[in-house]
Short mmCIF file of C-alpha atoms in Angstrom, two decimals:
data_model
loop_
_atom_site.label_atom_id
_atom_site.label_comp_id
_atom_site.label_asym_id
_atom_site.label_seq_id
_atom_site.Cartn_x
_atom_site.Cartn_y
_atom_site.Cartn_z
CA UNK A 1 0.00 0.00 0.00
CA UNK A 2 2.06 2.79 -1.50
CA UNK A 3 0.42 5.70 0.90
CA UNK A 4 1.26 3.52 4.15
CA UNK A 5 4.90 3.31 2.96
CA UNK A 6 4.91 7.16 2.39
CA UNK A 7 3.40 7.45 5.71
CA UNK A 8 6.44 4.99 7.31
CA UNK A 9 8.97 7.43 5.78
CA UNK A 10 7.27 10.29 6.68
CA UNK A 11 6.58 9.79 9.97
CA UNK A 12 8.33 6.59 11.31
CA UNK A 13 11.60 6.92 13.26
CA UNK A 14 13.93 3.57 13.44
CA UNK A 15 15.15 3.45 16.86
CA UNK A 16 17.80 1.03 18.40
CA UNK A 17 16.90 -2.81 18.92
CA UNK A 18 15.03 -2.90 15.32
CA UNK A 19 12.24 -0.59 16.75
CA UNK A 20 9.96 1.01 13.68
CA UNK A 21 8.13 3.82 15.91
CA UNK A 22 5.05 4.83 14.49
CA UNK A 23 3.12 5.99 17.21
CA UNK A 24 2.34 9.00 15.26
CA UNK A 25 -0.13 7.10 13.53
CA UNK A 26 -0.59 3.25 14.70
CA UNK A 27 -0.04 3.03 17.92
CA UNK A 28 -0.44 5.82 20.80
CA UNK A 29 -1.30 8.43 18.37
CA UNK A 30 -4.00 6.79 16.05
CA UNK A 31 -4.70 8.31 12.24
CA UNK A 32 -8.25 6.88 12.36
CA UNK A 33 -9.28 7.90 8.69
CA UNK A 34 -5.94 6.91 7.34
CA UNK A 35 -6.68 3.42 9.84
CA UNK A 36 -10.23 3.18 7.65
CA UNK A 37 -8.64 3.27 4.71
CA UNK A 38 -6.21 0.27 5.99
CA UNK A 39 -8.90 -1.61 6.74
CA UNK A 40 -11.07 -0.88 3.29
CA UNK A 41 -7.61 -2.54 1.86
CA UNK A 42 -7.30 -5.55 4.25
CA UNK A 43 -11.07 -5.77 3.19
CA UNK A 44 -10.18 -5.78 -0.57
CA UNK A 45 -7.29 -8.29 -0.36
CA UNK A 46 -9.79 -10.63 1.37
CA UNK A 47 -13.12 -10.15 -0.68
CA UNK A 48 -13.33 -13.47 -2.22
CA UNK A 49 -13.06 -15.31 1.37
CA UNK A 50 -15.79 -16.33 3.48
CA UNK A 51 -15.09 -14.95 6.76
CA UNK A 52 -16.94 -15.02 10.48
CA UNK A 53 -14.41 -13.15 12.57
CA UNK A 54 -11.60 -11.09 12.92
CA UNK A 55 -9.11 -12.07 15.57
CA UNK A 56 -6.24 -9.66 17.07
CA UNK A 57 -3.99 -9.17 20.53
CA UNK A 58 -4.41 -6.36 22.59
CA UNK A 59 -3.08 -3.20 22.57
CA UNK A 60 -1.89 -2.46 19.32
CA UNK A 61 -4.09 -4.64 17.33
CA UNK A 62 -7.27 -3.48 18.55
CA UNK A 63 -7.13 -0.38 16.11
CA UNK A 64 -6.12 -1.83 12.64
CA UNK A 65 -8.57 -5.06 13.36
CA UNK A 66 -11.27 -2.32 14.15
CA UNK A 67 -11.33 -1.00 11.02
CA UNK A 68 -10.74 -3.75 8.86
CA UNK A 69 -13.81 -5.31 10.39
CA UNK A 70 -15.78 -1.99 9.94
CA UNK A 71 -14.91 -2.41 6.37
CA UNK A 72 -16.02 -6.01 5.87
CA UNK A 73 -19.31 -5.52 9.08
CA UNK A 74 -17.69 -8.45 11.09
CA UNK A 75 -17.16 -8.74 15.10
CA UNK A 76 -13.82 -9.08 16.76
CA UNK A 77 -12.11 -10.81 19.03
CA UNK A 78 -9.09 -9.33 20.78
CA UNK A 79 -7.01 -11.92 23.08
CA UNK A 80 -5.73 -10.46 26.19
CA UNK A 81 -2.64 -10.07 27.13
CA UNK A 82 -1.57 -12.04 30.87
CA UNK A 83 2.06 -11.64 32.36
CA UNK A 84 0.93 -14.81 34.82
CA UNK A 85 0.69 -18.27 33.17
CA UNK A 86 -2.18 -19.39 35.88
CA UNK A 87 -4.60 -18.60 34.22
CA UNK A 88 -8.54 -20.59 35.07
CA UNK A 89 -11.53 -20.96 33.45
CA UNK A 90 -13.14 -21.47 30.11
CA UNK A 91 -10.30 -19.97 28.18
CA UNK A 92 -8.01 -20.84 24.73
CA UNK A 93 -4.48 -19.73 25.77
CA UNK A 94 -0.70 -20.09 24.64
CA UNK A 95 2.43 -18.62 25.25
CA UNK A 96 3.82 -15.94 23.24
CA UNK A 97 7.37 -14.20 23.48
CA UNK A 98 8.12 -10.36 22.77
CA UNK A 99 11.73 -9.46 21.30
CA UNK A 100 10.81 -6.68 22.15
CA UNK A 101 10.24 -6.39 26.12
CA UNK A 102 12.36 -9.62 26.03
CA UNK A 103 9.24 -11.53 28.08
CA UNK A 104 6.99 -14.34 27.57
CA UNK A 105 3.43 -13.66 28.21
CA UNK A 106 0.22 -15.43 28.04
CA UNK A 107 -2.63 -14.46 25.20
CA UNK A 108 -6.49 -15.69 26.62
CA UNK A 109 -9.65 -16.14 24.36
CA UNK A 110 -12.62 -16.74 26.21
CA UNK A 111 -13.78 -20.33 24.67
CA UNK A 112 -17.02 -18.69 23.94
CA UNK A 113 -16.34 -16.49 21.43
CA UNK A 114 -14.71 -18.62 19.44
CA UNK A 115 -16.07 -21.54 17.45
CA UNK A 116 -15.37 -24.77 15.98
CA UNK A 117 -15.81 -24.51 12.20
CA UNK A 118 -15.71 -20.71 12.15
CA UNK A 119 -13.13 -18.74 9.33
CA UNK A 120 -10.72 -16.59 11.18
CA UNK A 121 -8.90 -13.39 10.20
CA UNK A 122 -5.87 -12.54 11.71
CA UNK A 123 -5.13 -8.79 11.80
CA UNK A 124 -2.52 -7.71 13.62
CA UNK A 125 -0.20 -4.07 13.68
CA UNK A 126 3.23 -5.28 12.89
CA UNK A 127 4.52 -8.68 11.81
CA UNK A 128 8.50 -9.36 13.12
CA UNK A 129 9.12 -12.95 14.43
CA UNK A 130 5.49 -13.42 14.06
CA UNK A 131 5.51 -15.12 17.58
CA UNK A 132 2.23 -13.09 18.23
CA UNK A 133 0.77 -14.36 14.76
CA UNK A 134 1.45 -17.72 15.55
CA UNK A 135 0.17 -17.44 18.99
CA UNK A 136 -3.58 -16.57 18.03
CA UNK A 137 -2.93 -19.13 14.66
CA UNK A 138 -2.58 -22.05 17.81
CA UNK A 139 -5.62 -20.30 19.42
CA UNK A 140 -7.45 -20.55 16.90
CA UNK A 141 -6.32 -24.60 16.12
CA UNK A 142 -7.37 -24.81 19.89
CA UNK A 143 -10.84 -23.60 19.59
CA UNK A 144 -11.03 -26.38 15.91
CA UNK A 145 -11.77 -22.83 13.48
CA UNK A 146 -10.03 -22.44 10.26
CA UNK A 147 -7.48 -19.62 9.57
CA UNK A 148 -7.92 -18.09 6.52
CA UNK A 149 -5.17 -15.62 6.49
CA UNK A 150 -3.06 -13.02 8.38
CA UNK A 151 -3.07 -9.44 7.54
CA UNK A 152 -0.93 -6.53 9.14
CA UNK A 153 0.22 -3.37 8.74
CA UNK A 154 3.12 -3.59 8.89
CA UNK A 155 6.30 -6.31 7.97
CA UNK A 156 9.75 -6.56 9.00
CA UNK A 157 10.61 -8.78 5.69
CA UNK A 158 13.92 -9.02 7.43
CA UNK A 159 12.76 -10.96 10.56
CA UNK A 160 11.68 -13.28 8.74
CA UNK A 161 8.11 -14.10 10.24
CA UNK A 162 6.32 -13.33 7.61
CA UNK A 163 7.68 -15.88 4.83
CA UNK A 164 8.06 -18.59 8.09
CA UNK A 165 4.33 -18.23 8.11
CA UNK A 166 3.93 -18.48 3.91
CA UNK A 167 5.93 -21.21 4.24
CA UNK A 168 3.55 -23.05 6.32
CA UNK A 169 1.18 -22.40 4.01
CA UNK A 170 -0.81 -19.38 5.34
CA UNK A 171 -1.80 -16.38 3.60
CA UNK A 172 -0.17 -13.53 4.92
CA UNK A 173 -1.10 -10.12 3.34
CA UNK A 174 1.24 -7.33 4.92
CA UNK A 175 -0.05 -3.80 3.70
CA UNK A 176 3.93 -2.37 3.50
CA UNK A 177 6.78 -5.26 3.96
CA UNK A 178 10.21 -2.93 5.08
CA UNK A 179 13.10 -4.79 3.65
CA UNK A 180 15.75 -3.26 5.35
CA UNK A 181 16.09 -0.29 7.74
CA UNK A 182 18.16 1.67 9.89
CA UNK A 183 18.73 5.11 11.38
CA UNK A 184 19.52 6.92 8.11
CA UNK A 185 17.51 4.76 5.61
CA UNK A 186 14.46 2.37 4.74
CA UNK A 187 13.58 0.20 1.62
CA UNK A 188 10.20 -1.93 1.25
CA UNK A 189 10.24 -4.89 -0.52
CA UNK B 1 -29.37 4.99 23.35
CA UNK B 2 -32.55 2.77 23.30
CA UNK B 3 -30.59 -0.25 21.57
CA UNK B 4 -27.72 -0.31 23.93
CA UNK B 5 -29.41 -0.57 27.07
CA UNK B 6 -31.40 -3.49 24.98
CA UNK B 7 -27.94 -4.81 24.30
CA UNK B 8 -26.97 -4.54 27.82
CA UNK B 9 -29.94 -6.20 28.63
CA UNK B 10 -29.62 -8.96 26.38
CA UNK B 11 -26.10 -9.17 26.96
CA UNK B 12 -24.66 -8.13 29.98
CA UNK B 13 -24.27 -10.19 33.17
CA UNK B 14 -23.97 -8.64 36.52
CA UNK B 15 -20.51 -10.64 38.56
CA UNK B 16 -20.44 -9.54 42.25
CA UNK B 17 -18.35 -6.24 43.00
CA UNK B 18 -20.70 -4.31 40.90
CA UNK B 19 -18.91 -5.62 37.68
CA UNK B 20 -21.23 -5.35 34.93
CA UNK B 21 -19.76 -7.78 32.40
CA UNK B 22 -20.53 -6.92 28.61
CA UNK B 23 -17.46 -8.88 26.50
CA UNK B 24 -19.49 -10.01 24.11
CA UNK B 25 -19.53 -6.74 22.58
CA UNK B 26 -18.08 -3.69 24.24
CA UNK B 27 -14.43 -5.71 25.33
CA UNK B 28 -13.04 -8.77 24.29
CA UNK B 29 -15.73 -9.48 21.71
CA UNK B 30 -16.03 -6.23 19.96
CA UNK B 31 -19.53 -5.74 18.11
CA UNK B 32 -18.22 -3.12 15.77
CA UNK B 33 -21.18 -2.63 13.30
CA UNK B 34 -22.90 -1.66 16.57
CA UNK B 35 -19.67 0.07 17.89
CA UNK B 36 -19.93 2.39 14.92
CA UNK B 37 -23.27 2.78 15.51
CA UNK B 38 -22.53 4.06 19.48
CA UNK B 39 -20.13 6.41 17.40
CA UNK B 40 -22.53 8.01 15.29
CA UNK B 41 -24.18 8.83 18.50
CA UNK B 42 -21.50 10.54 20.20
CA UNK B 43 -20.79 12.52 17.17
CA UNK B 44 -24.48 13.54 16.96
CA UNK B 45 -24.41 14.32 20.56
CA UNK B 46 -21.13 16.56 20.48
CA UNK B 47 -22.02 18.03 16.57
CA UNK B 48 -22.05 21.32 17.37
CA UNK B 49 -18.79 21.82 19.03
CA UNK B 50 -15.48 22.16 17.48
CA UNK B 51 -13.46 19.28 18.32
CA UNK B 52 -9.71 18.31 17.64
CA UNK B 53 -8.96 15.49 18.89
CA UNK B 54 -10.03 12.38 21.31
CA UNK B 55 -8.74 11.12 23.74
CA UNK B 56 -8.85 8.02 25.56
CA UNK B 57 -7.26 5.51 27.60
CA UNK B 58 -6.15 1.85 26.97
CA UNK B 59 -6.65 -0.80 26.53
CA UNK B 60 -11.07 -1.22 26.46
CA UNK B 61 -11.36 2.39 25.57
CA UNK B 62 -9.47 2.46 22.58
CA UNK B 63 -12.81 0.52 20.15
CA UNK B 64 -15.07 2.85 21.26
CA UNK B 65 -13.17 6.01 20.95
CA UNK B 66 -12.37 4.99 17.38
CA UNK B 67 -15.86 4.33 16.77
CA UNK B 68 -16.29 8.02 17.17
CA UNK B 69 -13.27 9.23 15.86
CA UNK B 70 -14.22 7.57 12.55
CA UNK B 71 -17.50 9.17 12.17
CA UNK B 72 -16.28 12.86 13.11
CA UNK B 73 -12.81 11.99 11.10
CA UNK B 74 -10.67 12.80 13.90
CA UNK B 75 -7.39 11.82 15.54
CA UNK B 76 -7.65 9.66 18.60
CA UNK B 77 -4.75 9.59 21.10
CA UNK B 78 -4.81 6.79 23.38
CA UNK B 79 -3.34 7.18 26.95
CA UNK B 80 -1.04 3.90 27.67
CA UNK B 81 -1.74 2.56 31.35
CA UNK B 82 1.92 1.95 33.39
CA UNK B 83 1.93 0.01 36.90
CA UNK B 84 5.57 2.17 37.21
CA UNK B 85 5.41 5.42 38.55
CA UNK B 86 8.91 5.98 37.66
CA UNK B 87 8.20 6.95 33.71
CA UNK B 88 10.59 9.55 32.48
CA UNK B 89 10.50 11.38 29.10
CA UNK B 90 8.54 13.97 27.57
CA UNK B 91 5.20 12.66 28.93
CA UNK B 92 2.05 13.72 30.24
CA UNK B 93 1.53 11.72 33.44
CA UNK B 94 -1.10 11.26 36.34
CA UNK B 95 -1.90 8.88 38.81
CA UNK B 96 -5.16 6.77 38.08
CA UNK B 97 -6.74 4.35 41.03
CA UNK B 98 -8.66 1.62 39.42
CA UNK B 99 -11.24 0.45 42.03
CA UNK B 100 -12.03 -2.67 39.64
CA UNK B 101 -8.44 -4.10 39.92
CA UNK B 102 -7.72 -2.36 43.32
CA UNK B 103 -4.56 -0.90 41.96
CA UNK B 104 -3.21 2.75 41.28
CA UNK B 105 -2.02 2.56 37.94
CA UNK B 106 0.03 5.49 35.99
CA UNK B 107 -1.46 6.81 32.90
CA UNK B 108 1.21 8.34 30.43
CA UNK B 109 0.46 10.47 27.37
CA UNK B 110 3.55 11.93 24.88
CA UNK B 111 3.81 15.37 24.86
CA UNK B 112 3.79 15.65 21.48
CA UNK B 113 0.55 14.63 20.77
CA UNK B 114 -1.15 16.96 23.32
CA UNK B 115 -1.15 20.36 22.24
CA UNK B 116 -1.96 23.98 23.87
CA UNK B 117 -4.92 24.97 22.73
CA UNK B 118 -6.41 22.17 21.39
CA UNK B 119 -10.17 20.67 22.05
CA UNK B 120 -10.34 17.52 23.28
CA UNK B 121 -13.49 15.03 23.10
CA UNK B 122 -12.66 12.32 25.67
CA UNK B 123 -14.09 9.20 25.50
CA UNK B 124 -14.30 5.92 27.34
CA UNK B 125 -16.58 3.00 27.74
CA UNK B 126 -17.16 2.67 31.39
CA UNK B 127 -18.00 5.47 33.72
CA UNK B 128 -18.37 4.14 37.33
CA UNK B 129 -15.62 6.18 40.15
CA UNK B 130 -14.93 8.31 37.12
CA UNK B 131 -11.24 7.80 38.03
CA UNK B 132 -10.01 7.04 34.41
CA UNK B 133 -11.90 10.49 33.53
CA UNK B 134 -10.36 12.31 36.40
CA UNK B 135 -7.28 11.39 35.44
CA UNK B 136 -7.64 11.94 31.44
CA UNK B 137 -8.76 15.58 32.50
CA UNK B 138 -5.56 15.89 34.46
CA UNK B 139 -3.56 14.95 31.31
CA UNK B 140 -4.91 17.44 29.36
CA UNK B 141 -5.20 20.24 32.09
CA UNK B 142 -1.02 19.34 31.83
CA UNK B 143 -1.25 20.14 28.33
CA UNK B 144 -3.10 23.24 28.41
CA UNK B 145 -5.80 21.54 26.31
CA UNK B 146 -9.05 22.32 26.79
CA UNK B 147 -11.80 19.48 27.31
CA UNK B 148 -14.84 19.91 25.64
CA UNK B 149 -16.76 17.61 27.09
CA UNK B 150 -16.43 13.41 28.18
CA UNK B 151 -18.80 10.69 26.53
CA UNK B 152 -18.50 7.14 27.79
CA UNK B 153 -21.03 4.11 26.63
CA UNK B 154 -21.88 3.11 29.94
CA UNK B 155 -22.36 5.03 33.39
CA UNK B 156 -22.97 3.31 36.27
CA UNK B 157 -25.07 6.51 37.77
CA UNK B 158 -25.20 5.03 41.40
CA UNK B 159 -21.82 5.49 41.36
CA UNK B 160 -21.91 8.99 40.87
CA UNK B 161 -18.39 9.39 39.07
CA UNK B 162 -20.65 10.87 36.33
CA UNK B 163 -22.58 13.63 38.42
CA UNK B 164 -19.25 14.55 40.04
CA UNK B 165 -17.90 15.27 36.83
CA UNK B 166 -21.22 17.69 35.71
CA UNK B 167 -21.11 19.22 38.95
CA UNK B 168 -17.77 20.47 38.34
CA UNK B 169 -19.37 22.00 34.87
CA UNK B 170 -18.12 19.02 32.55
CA UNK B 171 -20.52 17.49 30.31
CA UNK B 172 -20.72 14.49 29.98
CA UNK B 173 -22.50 12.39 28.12
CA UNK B 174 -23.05 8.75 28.38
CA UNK B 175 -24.86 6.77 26.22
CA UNK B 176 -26.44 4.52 28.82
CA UNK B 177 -26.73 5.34 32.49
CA UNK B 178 -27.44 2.25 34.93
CA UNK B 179 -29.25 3.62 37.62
CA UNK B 180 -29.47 0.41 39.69
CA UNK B 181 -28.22 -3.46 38.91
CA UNK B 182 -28.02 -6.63 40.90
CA UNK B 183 -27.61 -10.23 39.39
CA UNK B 184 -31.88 -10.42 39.41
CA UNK B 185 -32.16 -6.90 37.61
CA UNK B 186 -30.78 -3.74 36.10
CA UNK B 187 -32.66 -0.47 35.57
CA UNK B 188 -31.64 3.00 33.67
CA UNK B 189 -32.08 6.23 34.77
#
């Protein structure tokens, strides 16, 4: 999505540790009609699926799943985020680790709102390791439902989680894939 | 809003501690058709004033606010919640007690995307203590902002977070008021 990449090298600053910050417009700070028109395009790459729900991870994925689901009139489901591993109840729930807090955490679904049978999207911010990606992809194998395909914003084609995930099989749809980046430059792929 | 306090009949389940539970489409499951629908409202409600911005506070209040955001095609900034006081930066800060969790939690806001001047629309879904308000208000009281006026989805009016805020001139606006609920029955006001 050329106007996203614009947007990255307008507005994003690469920090140290492989950080893209775009809190200007993704995360903190949230461009919501430039976030619709996100969504219309995660909406147009996945026209020709049958799909019941959208799944994400709190924080950061609540806003980009929003509006893609505004854009094709389906619910969400955002799992939760849990720094304890006890966790009770009537819940779908894995492990997940963040490069970058350098933590494991533990991502919850409440059983009931997902179903066996049902065709997931997975919409997430950004796409690294894609250890949050495959995270809700076991939730979802958990709960028997069918992924149809992953969708972010945005792709760090040089972590490598991305084409892990193709190479598995999955659709993954990033809307801008960088290639490389650092403090003085940035290409897509 | 006639159809949310049918959803919130329909829906929501009343846990003990006054918790009105409503995940299957306000948190966790996120009803966005009808989400956008709530946002229409509050940008019907708040039409006539000039507005700049919203602001809310993470991680529930962050659907709704977009809701409205997206029909009055505005910015939202979202507050990010901290359980260290020791935050340093170029941040708006303010201590927030959450009576739900029974923990005093920091809220944090960058400077940079609070400006003097500005009007500011906050928004939330719950209103109960009005402790997440007070402390939004704070933030941009740091910022020299100006609020314009708070709309939540739900008040819990018996616990009069709401009416303190109005009778310190704010209005707010919420688009359901619970006036009394117990796990046998819930009335509005």
């Amino acid at each position: 999505m050329k106007k996203l990449e614009e947007k990255i090298l307008k507005e994003g600053r690469v920090l140290p540790g492989n950080i893209l910050k775009v809190t200007s417009f993704l995360n903190h700070r949230l461009d919501v009609d430039f976030l619709m028109e996100m969504g219309e395009e995660i909406a147009r790459l996945f026209e020709n699926e049958k799909i019941d729900k959208i799944l994400t991870v709190e924080t950061s994925g609540i806003a980009i799943a929003m509006a893609a689901a505004a854009s094709m009139h389906l619910p969400v489901v955002f799992a939760k985020k849990h720094k304890s591993h006890n966790i009770s109840g009537d819940v779908y729930k894995t492990s997940v680790h963040s490069y970058t807090h350098g933590v494991d955490y533990t991502i919850v679904v409440n059983q009931e709102y997902l179903t066996k049978g049902e065709r997931i999207l997975i919409v997430d911010d950004f796409l690294a390791n894609g250890k949050a990606l495959e995270g809700l992809i076991d939730i979802v194998a958990q709960a028997e439902a069918e992924v149809v395909g992953c969708s972010c914003a945005i792709e760090k084609g040089f972590q490598n989680g991305g084409d892990k995930l193709r190479e598995r099989g999955i659709r993954v749809e990033s809307l801008a894939i960088v290639e490389s980046m650092s403090e003085d430059s940035l290409t897509f792929r």
